[in-house]
Amino acid sequence: MNPYEWRLIARLSLHNLLNHRVKSLIIGVIILMGSFLVVVGTAMLDSIESSMSRSIISSLAGHLQVYSNKGKDELAIFGGMMMAAEDIGKMPDFKQVKQTLSADPNVKAIIPMGIDFATIFSGNEIDDVLEDMRKAAKINDQAALTDLRRKLMQLVSMMRQEFTQQLKITSNIKKYTDGLKELDVVSAPEFWKDFETNPLPVLDHFDSKIAGLAADGVLYYFRYVGTDLAAFQENFDRLKIVRGEMVPKGKRGFLFNNKILEDYVKNKVARDLDWIHRKIIEDQKPHNDSEVRTRIRQNMRQFRKVTFQLTPANAEKLEAELDNILKETPRAPVTDPKDDFSKNFAPLDPNSRESRLNRKLQDFLWVDSGNIARRYEFFYKVVAPMIKLYPFNAGDTITLRGLTKSGYMKAVNVKVYGVFEFEGLGKSDLAGGHSLMDIMTFRDLYGFLTDDKKKELAEIKSETGIKEVNQDNAEAELFGSAATPIEKAAESDGTFDEFAGLQLTGQKEFQDALMARSFDQEAVDNGVALNAAIILKDPGKLRETQMRLEETAKAAKLDLKVVDWQKASGIVGQFVVLVRVVLFIAIFIIFAVALVIINNSMVMATMERVMEIGTMRAIGAQSRLVLTLFLSETLLLATISGGLGAFLGAGFISWLGRQGIPAVTDILVFLFSGPKLFPEWGVQNLVIAFAMILMISLISTFYPALIATRIRPAVAMSPKE
Amino acid sequence: MRFRFSVLSLVLLAALGGTPAAALNPDETLKVVKEVDDRQRNSGDYKALVYIEQKERDKNDQVFEAVVYRRDDDDKLLILFLKPKSEAGKGYLRLDKNLFLYDPTVGKWERRTERERIGGTDSRRQDFDESRLAEEYTSKYIAEEKLGKFSVHHIELKAKPGMDVAYPILHIWVDKETNNMLKQEEYALSGKKMRTSYYPAWEKKYSPSKKAEVYFPKEIRIFDEVEKGNKTTVVIREVDLNSLDPNIFTKAWLESKSR
């Protein structure tokens, strides 16, 4: 077509668009919305992917992860589908891996890791006091024993109070009457008469008769990463110590994740008060919101988590302080019976100090929107210093217990140096799911089966000489016709020395020496690791570096897999893929609908324009011109509407980028790499949206345009019916 | 009519596999259960050298050698692991209704529950302790059955209210001739079968404190019914019924062995 024809088409197109305003408006709005959604959707997704990659890379994964290709499972740093730790095999010689892969020009650091689970047992309040008393008894610290005895008797007194109350409401009368009898025994002065000279029988009695009457202890279950802590801190710069200190270089030590401590380990009353405070103050929920109401009621019932920890002096002091705060912060009058929690009060015995304190504390924990801020402040200022807010604090030595790779349970003592969080991800459950530990302790706890141990086990086994029996044929083998006589006299009737040739002593001393000893970088590198994080100098060259490292590992016969941060992170990393799929399905559906609507509108418009087109054809317009005219009309409309939609989408994203989208859930904190997401758009988002919208518009117009080309001039001449 | 009834009875009997054995009445059943307990009760002290082997699918075998000390008079029990080296010195101490675990490498005691898997194996405290079936459970006779070549009483046991036991429902098969327990199935409250144990060999030894013979299972084969393929074998290698030092059943004694 010549320029004249193009000009004509352009003028005609514009004229037609204006002439069919309603049709143009409908199609234009659809195109605008489609374009807007594509820009917003793809820009948001790109922003989430970018922030999530920051979360994953800077908290635990690094840019790449390397691990054995002989394991049964894939590496899933943030946990996979299983509750247990994945079997990802092991890298028996980390030093060789480090030396080989560090030669790559784009590798900045390689940090050894081992991820596993461990448990920490914390006894009940009586167990804790008894343990301290045993320690004091060992060194004959009479002053400490006297103090602790007073605390123990305070607990006995509180238990008596609780048991007496329970007797009034329980059906299990025997449990509490027996319990009270036991409490009577230990309350009698004659029970304590030899305590100063021989405390152990008293403690044994408490262990077996009294401690079991109190609440059960707690078993905490942790996921941890054993690593080269110094290298970790250097390369994962989001690591921030919030309490205590970093484990000194070359020392064994443990760092608790703040999120775990705050959400699962902290004293339950404090934890619930934190939650209630957050809901009322930060989330602006009223105290009679059903969820908040339930939590307040629940917190009132667990007052013993505070009172059981008080020394007699603190109990007295707290009672007086509670009188003041209750007067200072009265509750608003209760109007709704649902907000009346007075039936949750334990019965009051005005003559018993424990009972009075219990009532006042319960009254204090019955908070409302008006007094929560002040009472919260009071709790942390007055109550918290009197109790143990966390069972484990910086400076404590904790006992971690884990199932070793050889199948045996193993316990290690390790010192807690501090509490950490990943900056900006403090509220995220995912980033807050792992505690950190030195790799030497990890190796002890992971307990690989050495050749020496295998030999030892085989020897023990051979001494017994028992035959293997499978369950399927156990009854036939054990009791069938060939079964040996069931009963016979024992062959040996003498005694035996179970300790002959055995050495049981010195294990604690050995472990203590290990804890005290420093280790160097050689010891860190020279051992086993399950996986390792690779930090790159230029993250933009991730793909080529990954391929190069795979080749290097293969050439060095290291049997390794090299995966990127997204794959290494497990289900979390797949989240973006999932969101992208959902977004594309949504866009596809929107465009399919748009295509049908545009197509229908155009077909109808074509029918309305039969006379016009017939006349054009009669005065010499070729079908090619008609086709071009229709397509150019749509192209013009799509360019204007699509462009406007893309422009509005970019504007909307820019506005969101300034405001920030708050992360309302813990998962979003991780995905947004902080408390807010500040999305950004890029040229690629506009180009994609524009290209897609043009394509859809042209496709949807093609059929009506084809119909138009088939209109004969005679139709325009024939009279209307 | 009478003839027809007899034929029908015979057909039914044939279908059921022969003449049914007479069921024991509740008193007789309880007597059998008490007999199972009494034969194992020493009324004094007991020391045994045991071997424990745990096999789990896709895992390394675990083997232990341990010594079990028991004082049946006041329900005390101590299990002290001797081998392998990594486990030596660890121990379980039962005092009244408490079960404590001691680990010498960390020097700590922990209170454990009745459901504790001893040393991480599928064995429980009850497998090493005095038999207290009559005291802890109520019994109901199910049937007389055949277990291999042995005629056995099949008895169902349900935990008495308030009893802290590892499994609330047991089924036991007791040899009719000797009154030794040959098989035990353990169930959760939901009715799910948890373990099946076989006692294919029993030994007896004269006890000076009981002034009679004490019976003990030479071998216990425990099969995990939840994790199929997992099994534990306990072999009692030596038994000594002489008096024990009273200090053995204290935390201090166990600590002293590894200090």
mmCIF file of N, CA and C in Angstrom, chain A residues 443-547:
data_model
loop_
_atom_site.group_PDB
_atom_site.id
_atom_site.type_symbol
_atom_site.label_atom_id
_atom_site.label_comp_id
_atom_site.label_asym_id
_atom_site.label_seq_id
_atom_site.Cartn_x
_atom_site.Cartn_y
_atom_site.Cartn_z
ATOM 1 N N ARG A 443 29.046 -32.198 64.697
ATOM 2 C CA ARG A 443 29.650 -33.493 64.321
ATOM 3 C C ARG A 443 29.527 -34.505 65.459
ATOM 4 N N ASP A 444 29.671 -34.039 66.706
ATOM 5 C CA ASP A 444 29.512 -34.936 67.863
ATOM 6 C C ASP A 444 28.085 -35.473 67.936
ATOM 7 N N LEU A 445 27.149 -34.572 67.734
ATOM 8 C CA LEU A 445 25.736 -34.929 67.886
ATOM 9 C C LEU A 445 25.250 -35.786 66.724
ATOM 10 N N TYR A 446 25.856 -35.566 65.572
ATOM 11 C CA TYR A 446 25.421 -36.297 64.384
ATOM 12 C C TYR A 446 25.940 -37.740 64.415
ATOM 13 N N GLY A 447 27.066 -37.959 65.120
ATOM 14 C CA GLY A 447 27.581 -39.297 65.414
ATOM 15 C C GLY A 447 27.645 -40.282 64.264
ATOM 16 N N PHE A 448 28.588 -40.094 63.372
ATOM 17 C CA PHE A 448 28.718 -41.043 62.262
ATOM 18 C C PHE A 448 29.265 -42.372 62.767
ATOM 19 N N LEU A 449 28.899 -43.427 62.082
ATOM 20 C CA LEU A 449 29.346 -44.762 62.484
ATOM 21 C C LEU A 449 30.760 -44.986 61.944
ATOM 22 N N THR A 450 31.713 -45.000 62.851
ATOM 23 C CA THR A 450 33.102 -45.181 62.407
ATOM 24 C C THR A 450 33.403 -46.677 62.263
ATOM 25 N N ASP A 451 34.521 -46.985 61.631
ATOM 26 C CA ASP A 451 34.900 -48.402 61.456
ATOM 27 C C ASP A 451 35.136 -49.063 62.808
ATOM 28 N N ASP A 452 35.755 -48.297 63.731
ATOM 29 C CA ASP A 452 36.023 -48.851 65.065
ATOM 30 C C ASP A 452 34.729 -49.225 65.769
ATOM 31 N N LYS A 453 33.747 -48.351 65.628
ATOM 32 C CA LYS A 453 32.476 -48.604 66.305
ATOM 33 C C LYS A 453 31.768 -49.801 65.669
ATOM 34 N N LYS A 454 31.836 -49.879 64.355
ATOM 35 C CA LYS A 454 31.225 -51.027 63.659
ATOM 36 C C LYS A 454 31.809 -52.323 64.193
ATOM 37 N N LYS A 455 33.141 -52.331 64.376
ATOM 38 C CA LYS A 455 33.833 -53.527 64.853
ATOM 39 C C LYS A 455 33.373 -53.854 66.275
ATOM 40 N N GLU A 456 33.267 -52.826 67.089
ATOM 41 C CA GLU A 456 32.850 -53.032 68.482
ATOM 42 C C GLU A 456 31.442 -53.629 68.543
ATOM 43 N N LEU A 457 30.538 -53.100 67.719
ATOM 44 C CA LEU A 457 29.159 -53.600 67.716
ATOM 45 C C LEU A 457 29.106 -55.054 67.249
ATOM 46 N N ALA A 458 29.926 -55.360 66.226
ATOM 47 C CA ALA A 458 29.947 -56.739 65.717
ATOM 48 C C ALA A 458 30.422 -57.698 66.806
ATOM 49 N N GLU A 459 31.390 -57.251 67.597
ATOM 50 C CA GLU A 459 31.909 -58.107 68.684
ATOM 51 C C GLU A 459 30.835 -58.371 69.739
ATOM 52 N N ILE A 460 30.129 -57.319 70.112
ATOM 53 C CA ILE A 460 29.079 -57.478 71.134
ATOM 54 C C ILE A 460 28.014 -58.453 70.612
ATOM 55 N N LYS A 461 27.701 -58.293 69.342
ATOM 56 C CA LYS A 461 26.674 -59.120 68.723
ATOM 57 C C LYS A 461 27.098 -60.589 68.695
ATOM 58 N N SER A 462 28.355 -60.811 68.334
ATOM 59 C CA SER A 462 28.816 -62.206 68.180
ATOM 60 C C SER A 462 28.858 -62.938 69.518
ATOM 61 N N GLU A 463 29.036 -62.197 70.612
ATOM 62 C CA GLU A 463 29.079 -62.839 71.941
ATOM 63 C C GLU A 463 27.746 -63.499 72.268
ATOM 64 N N THR A 464 26.665 -62.952 71.767
ATOM 65 C CA THR A 464 25.337 -63.473 72.111
ATOM 66 C C THR A 464 24.937 -64.631 71.207
ATOM 67 N N GLY A 465 25.293 -64.538 69.945
ATOM 68 C CA GLY A 465 25.021 -65.613 68.996
ATOM 69 C C GLY A 465 23.559 -65.956 68.810
ATOM 70 N N ILE A 466 22.677 -64.956 68.806
ATOM 71 C CA ILE A 466 21.266 -65.271 68.599
ATOM 72 C C ILE A 466 20.952 -65.364 67.112
ATOM 73 N N LYS A 467 19.939 -66.160 66.816
ATOM 74 C CA LYS A 467 19.604 -66.317 65.390
ATOM 75 C C LYS A 467 18.563 -65.275 64.985
ATOM 76 N N GLU A 468 18.593 -64.994 63.702
ATOM 77 C CA GLU A 468 17.677 -63.989 63.138
ATOM 78 C C GLU A 468 16.300 -64.619 62.944
ATOM 79 N N VAL A 469 15.261 -63.941 63.397
ATOM 80 C CA VAL A 469 13.889 -64.434 63.188
ATOM 81 C C VAL A 469 13.060 -63.310 62.583
ATOM 82 N N ASN A 470 12.357 -63.635 61.501
ATOM 83 C CA ASN A 470 11.491 -62.621 60.891
ATOM 84 C C ASN A 470 10.075 -62.750 61.411
ATOM 85 N N GLN A 471 9.377 -61.632 61.419
ATOM 86 C CA GLN A 471 8.038 -61.639 62.009
ATOM 87 C C GLN A 471 7.087 -62.574 61.249
ATOM 88 N N ASP A 472 7.239 -62.625 59.920
ATOM 89 C CA ASP A 472 6.295 -63.413 59.127
ATOM 90 C C ASP A 472 6.267 -64.880 59.534
ATOM 91 N N ASN A 473 7.449 -65.418 59.877
ATOM 92 C CA ASN A 473 7.443 -66.837 60.261
ATOM 93 C C ASN A 473 7.915 -67.029 61.703
ATOM 94 N N ALA A 474 7.736 -65.987 62.510
ATOM 95 C CA ALA A 474 8.236 -66.056 63.892
ATOM 96 C C ALA A 474 7.575 -67.183 64.677
ATOM 97 N N GLU A 475 6.252 -67.321 64.574
ATOM 98 C CA GLU A 475 5.560 -68.326 65.389
ATOM 99 C C GLU A 475 5.997 -69.733 64.997
ATOM 100 N N ALA A 476 6.149 -69.969 63.672
ATOM 101 C CA ALA A 476 6.576 -71.301 63.219
ATOM 102 C C ALA A 476 7.994 -71.592 63.695
ATOM 103 N N GLU A 477 8.861 -70.600 63.591
ATOM 104 C CA GLU A 477 10.266 -70.813 63.973
ATOM 105 C C GLU A 477 10.453 -70.963 65.479
ATOM 106 N N LEU A 478 9.695 -70.156 66.225
ATOM 107 C CA LEU A 478 9.916 -70.143 67.676
ATOM 108 C C LEU A 478 9.110 -71.216 68.407
ATOM 109 N N PHE A 479 7.925 -71.540 67.865
ATOM 110 C CA PHE A 479 7.052 -72.478 68.591
ATOM 111 C C PHE A 479 6.645 -73.683 67.746
ATOM 112 N N GLY A 480 7.226 -73.833 66.536
ATOM 113 C CA GLY A 480 6.865 -74.949 65.656
ATOM 114 C C GLY A 480 7.411 -76.261 66.179
ATOM 115 N N SER A 481 7.312 -77.283 65.349
ATOM 116 C CA SER A 481 7.698 -78.624 65.807
ATOM 117 C C SER A 481 9.180 -78.703 66.176
ATOM 118 N N ALA A 482 10.006 -77.845 65.535
ATOM 119 C CA ALA A 482 11.445 -77.914 65.819
ATOM 120 C C ALA A 482 11.847 -77.024 67.004
ATOM 121 N N ALA A 483 10.847 -76.393 67.659
ATOM 122 C CA ALA A 483 11.174 -75.468 68.756
ATOM 123 C C ALA A 483 11.877 -76.188 69.907
ATOM 124 N N THR A 484 12.806 -75.492 70.508
ATOM 125 C CA THR A 484 13.553 -76.067 71.638
ATOM 126 C C THR A 484 12.638 -76.043 72.876
ATOM 127 N N PRO A 485 12.964 -76.807 73.906
ATOM 128 C CA PRO A 485 12.099 -76.794 75.096
ATOM 129 C C PRO A 485 11.963 -75.376 75.628
ATOM 130 N N ILE A 486 10.777 -75.046 76.064
ATOM 131 C CA ILE A 486 10.495 -73.679 76.484
ATOM 132 C C ILE A 486 11.088 -73.355 77.839
ATOM 133 N N GLU A 487 11.199 -74.366 78.654
ATOM 134 C CA GLU A 487 11.596 -74.081 80.031
ATOM 135 C C GLU A 487 12.762 -74.973 80.424
ATOM 136 N N LYS A 488 13.788 -74.366 80.972
ATOM 137 C CA LYS A 488 14.891 -75.188 81.487
ATOM 138 C C LYS A 488 15.557 -74.464 82.651
ATOM 139 N N ALA A 489 16.346 -75.203 83.383
ATOM 140 C CA ALA A 489 17.023 -74.591 84.524
ATOM 141 C C ALA A 489 18.187 -73.759 83.999
ATOM 142 N N ALA A 490 18.461 -72.631 84.651
ATOM 143 C CA ALA A 490 19.574 -71.782 84.237
ATOM 144 C C ALA A 490 20.879 -72.543 84.381
ATOM 145 N N GLU A 491 21.757 -72.354 83.376
ATOM 146 C CA GLU A 491 23.024 -73.100 83.408
ATOM 147 C C GLU A 491 23.942 -72.584 84.509
ATOM 148 N N SER A 492 23.968 -71.253 84.642
ATOM 149 C CA SER A 492 24.871 -70.702 85.653
ATOM 150 C C SER A 492 24.083 -70.365 86.910
ATOM 151 N N ASP A 493 24.597 -70.707 88.041
ATOM 152 C CA ASP A 493 23.865 -70.351 89.252
ATOM 153 C C ASP A 493 24.714 -69.484 90.174
ATOM 154 N N GLY A 494 25.848 -69.048 89.679
ATOM 155 C CA GLY A 494 26.699 -68.203 90.514
ATOM 156 C C GLY A 494 26.416 -66.733 90.284
ATOM 157 N N THR A 495 27.302 -65.894 90.727
ATOM 158 C CA THR A 495 27.150 -64.456 90.502
ATOM 159 C C THR A 495 28.004 -64.064 89.294
ATOM 160 N N PHE A 496 27.888 -62.846 88.883
ATOM 161 C CA PHE A 496 28.746 -62.375 87.789
ATOM 162 C C PHE A 496 29.163 -60.940 88.080
ATOM 163 N N ASP A 497 30.326 -60.589 87.539
ATOM 164 C CA ASP A 497 30.823 -59.223 87.744
ATOM 165 C C ASP A 497 30.577 -58.432 86.466
ATOM 166 N N GLU A 498 29.573 -57.590 86.507
ATOM 167 C CA GLU A 498 29.174 -56.857 85.308
ATOM 168 C C GLU A 498 30.191 -55.811 84.889
ATOM 169 N N PHE A 499 31.062 -55.429 85.794
ATOM 170 C CA PHE A 499 32.012 -54.358 85.469
ATOM 171 C C PHE A 499 33.400 -54.871 85.082
ATOM 172 N N ALA A 500 33.559 -56.213 85.018
ATOM 173 C CA ALA A 500 34.880 -56.777 84.716
ATOM 174 C C ALA A 500 35.377 -56.254 83.364
ATOM 175 N N GLY A 501 36.531 -55.674 83.374
ATOM 176 C CA GLY A 501 37.165 -55.218 82.136
ATOM 177 C C GLY A 501 36.530 -53.988 81.508
ATOM 178 N N LEU A 502 35.647 -53.324 82.230
ATOM 179 C CA LEU A 502 34.983 -52.143 81.649
ATOM 180 C C LEU A 502 35.478 -50.849 82.278
ATOM 181 N N GLN A 503 35.466 -49.816 81.505
ATOM 182 C CA GLN A 503 35.870 -48.501 81.996
ATOM 183 C C GLN A 503 34.691 -47.552 81.759
ATOM 184 N N LEU A 504 33.986 -47.193 82.825
ATOM 185 C CA LEU A 504 32.812 -46.332 82.651
ATOM 186 C C LEU A 504 33.098 -44.873 82.988
ATOM 187 N N THR A 505 34.204 -44.651 83.662
ATOM 188 C CA THR A 505 34.433 -43.301 84.188
ATOM 189 C C THR A 505 35.089 -42.359 83.164
ATOM 190 N N GLY A 506 35.027 -41.082 83.471
ATOM 191 C CA GLY A 506 35.791 -40.087 82.710
ATOM 192 C C GLY A 506 35.070 -39.488 81.513
ATOM 193 N N GLN A 507 33.817 -39.900 81.262
ATOM 194 C CA GLN A 507 33.142 -39.392 80.053
ATOM 195 C C GLN A 507 32.792 -37.916 80.177
ATOM 196 N N LYS A 508 32.311 -37.536 81.345
ATOM 197 C CA LYS A 508 31.923 -36.141 81.557
ATOM 198 C C LYS A 508 33.160 -35.247 81.451
ATOM 199 N N GLU A 509 34.243 -35.715 82.074
ATOM 200 C CA GLU A 509 35.482 -34.938 82.059
ATOM 201 C C GLU A 509 35.965 -34.747 80.618
ATOM 202 N N PHE A 510 35.824 -35.831 79.812
ATOM 203 C CA PHE A 510 36.241 -35.764 78.420
ATOM 204 C C PHE A 510 35.406 -34.724 77.667
ATOM 205 N N GLN A 511 34.083 -34.776 77.897
ATOM 206 C CA GLN A 511 33.180 -33.826 77.235
ATOM 207 C C GLN A 511 33.460 -32.391 77.687
ATOM 208 N N ASP A 512 33.674 -32.227 78.996
ATOM 209 C CA ASP A 512 33.946 -30.886 79.520
ATOM 210 C C ASP A 512 35.229 -30.320 78.908
ATOM 211 N N ALA A 513 36.225 -31.203 78.752
ATOM 212 C CA ALA A 513 37.486 -30.753 78.174
ATOM 213 C C ALA A 513 37.266 -30.325 76.727
ATOM 214 N N LEU A 514 36.407 -31.081 76.003
ATOM 215 C CA LEU A 514 36.115 -30.733 74.611
ATOM 216 C C LEU A 514 35.484 -29.344 74.529
ATOM 217 N N MET A 515 34.555 -29.096 75.488
ATOM 218 C CA MET A 515 33.864 -27.804 75.493
ATOM 219 C C MET A 515 34.813 -26.651 75.740
ATOM 220 N N ALA A 516 35.770 -26.905 76.619
ATOM 221 C CA ALA A 516 36.681 -25.831 77.014
ATOM 222 C C ALA A 516 37.742 -25.565 75.940
ATOM 223 N N ARG A 517 38.065 -26.624 75.185
ATOM 224 C CA ARG A 517 39.181 -26.516 74.242
ATOM 225 C C ARG A 517 38.823 -25.645 73.032
ATOM 226 N N SER A 518 39.814 -24.916 72.511
ATOM 227 C CA SER A 518 39.590 -24.129 71.300
ATOM 228 C C SER A 518 39.969 -24.972 70.093
ATOM 229 N N PHE A 519 39.373 -24.661 68.960
ATOM 230 C CA PHE A 519 39.751 -25.386 67.744
ATOM 231 C C PHE A 519 40.103 -24.369 66.660
ATOM 232 N N ASP A 520 40.912 -24.794 65.697
ATOM 233 C CA ASP A 520 41.337 -23.856 64.652
ATOM 234 C C ASP A 520 40.591 -24.127 63.346
ATOM 235 N N GLN A 521 40.881 -23.306 62.337
ATOM 236 C CA GLN A 521 40.187 -23.431 61.050
ATOM 237 C C GLN A 521 40.431 -24.798 60.424
ATOM 238 N N GLU A 522 41.632 -25.331 60.662
ATOM 239 C CA GLU A 522 41.980 -26.644 60.117
ATOM 240 C C GLU A 522 40.993 -27.697 60.635
ATOM 241 N N ALA A 523 40.678 -27.623 61.940
ATOM 242 C CA ALA A 523 39.750 -28.586 62.541
ATOM 243 C C ALA A 523 38.339 -28.405 61.974
ATOM 244 N N VAL A 524 37.958 -27.154 61.705
ATOM 245 C CA VAL A 524 36.627 -26.884 61.140
ATOM 246 C C VAL A 524 36.513 -27.505 59.749
ATOM 247 N N ASP A 525 37.566 -27.283 58.948
ATOM 248 C CA ASP A 525 37.525 -27.764 57.564
ATOM 249 C C ASP A 525 37.744 -29.266 57.474
ATOM 250 N N ASN A 526 38.554 -29.766 58.394
ATOM 251 C CA ASN A 526 38.979 -31.148 58.295
ATOM 252 C C ASN A 526 37.952 -32.085 58.915
ATOM 253 N N GLY A 527 36.852 -32.231 58.298
ATOM 254 C CA GLY A 527 35.836 -33.113 58.863
ATOM 255 C C GLY A 527 34.644 -33.188 57.942
ATOM 256 N N VAL A 528 33.589 -33.747 58.487
ATOM 257 C CA VAL A 528 32.416 -33.983 57.675
ATOM 258 C C VAL A 528 31.483 -32.761 57.667
ATOM 259 N N ALA A 529 30.788 -32.568 56.567
ATOM 260 C CA ALA A 529 29.707 -31.569 56.489
ATOM 261 C C ALA A 529 28.617 -32.197 55.628
ATOM 262 N N LEU A 530 27.385 -31.793 55.869
ATOM 263 C CA LEU A 530 26.295 -32.368 55.062
ATOM 264 C C LEU A 530 26.086 -31.560 53.786
ATOM 265 N N ASN A 531 26.207 -30.266 53.902
ATOM 266 C CA ASN A 531 26.049 -29.395 52.744
ATOM 267 C C ASN A 531 26.923 -28.174 52.973
ATOM 268 N N ALA A 532 27.025 -27.333 51.962
ATOM 269 C CA ALA A 532 27.807 -26.105 52.135
ATOM 270 C C ALA A 532 27.188 -25.003 51.303
ATOM 271 N N ALA A 533 27.204 -23.802 51.861
ATOM 272 C CA ALA A 533 26.678 -22.642 51.139
ATOM 273 C C ALA A 533 27.820 -22.002 50.369
ATOM 274 N N ILE A 534 27.539 -21.633 49.144
ATOM 275 C CA ILE A 534 28.563 -20.957 48.331
ATOM 276 C C ILE A 534 28.119 -19.512 48.102
ATOM 277 N N ILE A 535 28.972 -18.590 48.484
ATOM 278 C CA ILE A 535 28.694 -17.169 48.267
ATOM 279 C C ILE A 535 29.493 -16.738 47.032
ATOM 280 N N LEU A 536 28.806 -16.076 46.101
ATOM 281 C CA LEU A 536 29.477 -15.684 44.853
ATOM 282 C C LEU A 536 29.924 -14.231 44.905
ATOM 283 N N LYS A 537 30.998 -13.967 44.161
ATOM 284 C CA LYS A 537 31.463 -12.575 44.069
ATOM 285 C C LYS A 537 30.489 -11.790 43.197
ATOM 286 N N ASP A 538 30.083 -12.397 42.070
ATOM 287 C CA ASP A 538 29.134 -11.731 41.175
ATOM 288 C C ASP A 538 27.892 -12.616 41.026
ATOM 289 N N PRO A 539 26.828 -12.317 41.796
ATOM 290 C CA PRO A 539 25.634 -13.170 41.747
ATOM 291 C C PRO A 539 24.973 -13.184 40.370
ATOM 292 N N GLY A 540 25.263 -12.189 39.543
ATOM 293 C CA GLY A 540 24.695 -12.150 38.202
ATOM 294 C C GLY A 540 25.170 -13.305 37.340
ATOM 295 N N LYS A 541 26.315 -13.881 37.718
ATOM 296 C CA LYS A 541 26.851 -14.993 36.921
ATOM 297 C C LYS A 541 26.550 -16.335 37.602
ATOM 298 N N LEU A 542 25.406 -16.386 38.271
ATOM 299 C CA LEU A 542 25.054 -17.591 39.056
ATOM 300 C C LEU A 542 24.984 -18.845 38.187
ATOM 301 N N ARG A 543 24.257 -18.751 37.071
ATOM 302 C CA ARG A 543 24.053 -19.948 36.239
ATOM 303 C C ARG A 543 25.359 -20.517 35.699
ATOM 304 N N GLU A 544 26.184 -19.632 35.114
ATOM 305 C CA GLU A 544 27.431 -20.167 34.552
ATOM 306 C C GLU A 544 28.364 -20.693 35.645
ATOM 307 N N THR A 545 28.344 -20.040 36.816
ATOM 308 C CA THR A 545 29.200 -20.526 37.919
ATOM 309 C C THR A 545 28.711 -21.896 38.380
ATOM 310 N N GLN A 546 27.380 -22.023 38.473
ATOM 311 C CA GLN A 546 26.814 -23.302 38.897
ATOM 312 C C GLN A 546 27.282 -24.426 37.958
ATOM 313 N N MET A 547 27.177 -24.163 36.647
ATOM 314 C CA MET A 547 27.580 -25.187 35.678
ATOM 315 C C MET A 547 29.070 -25.496 35.776
#
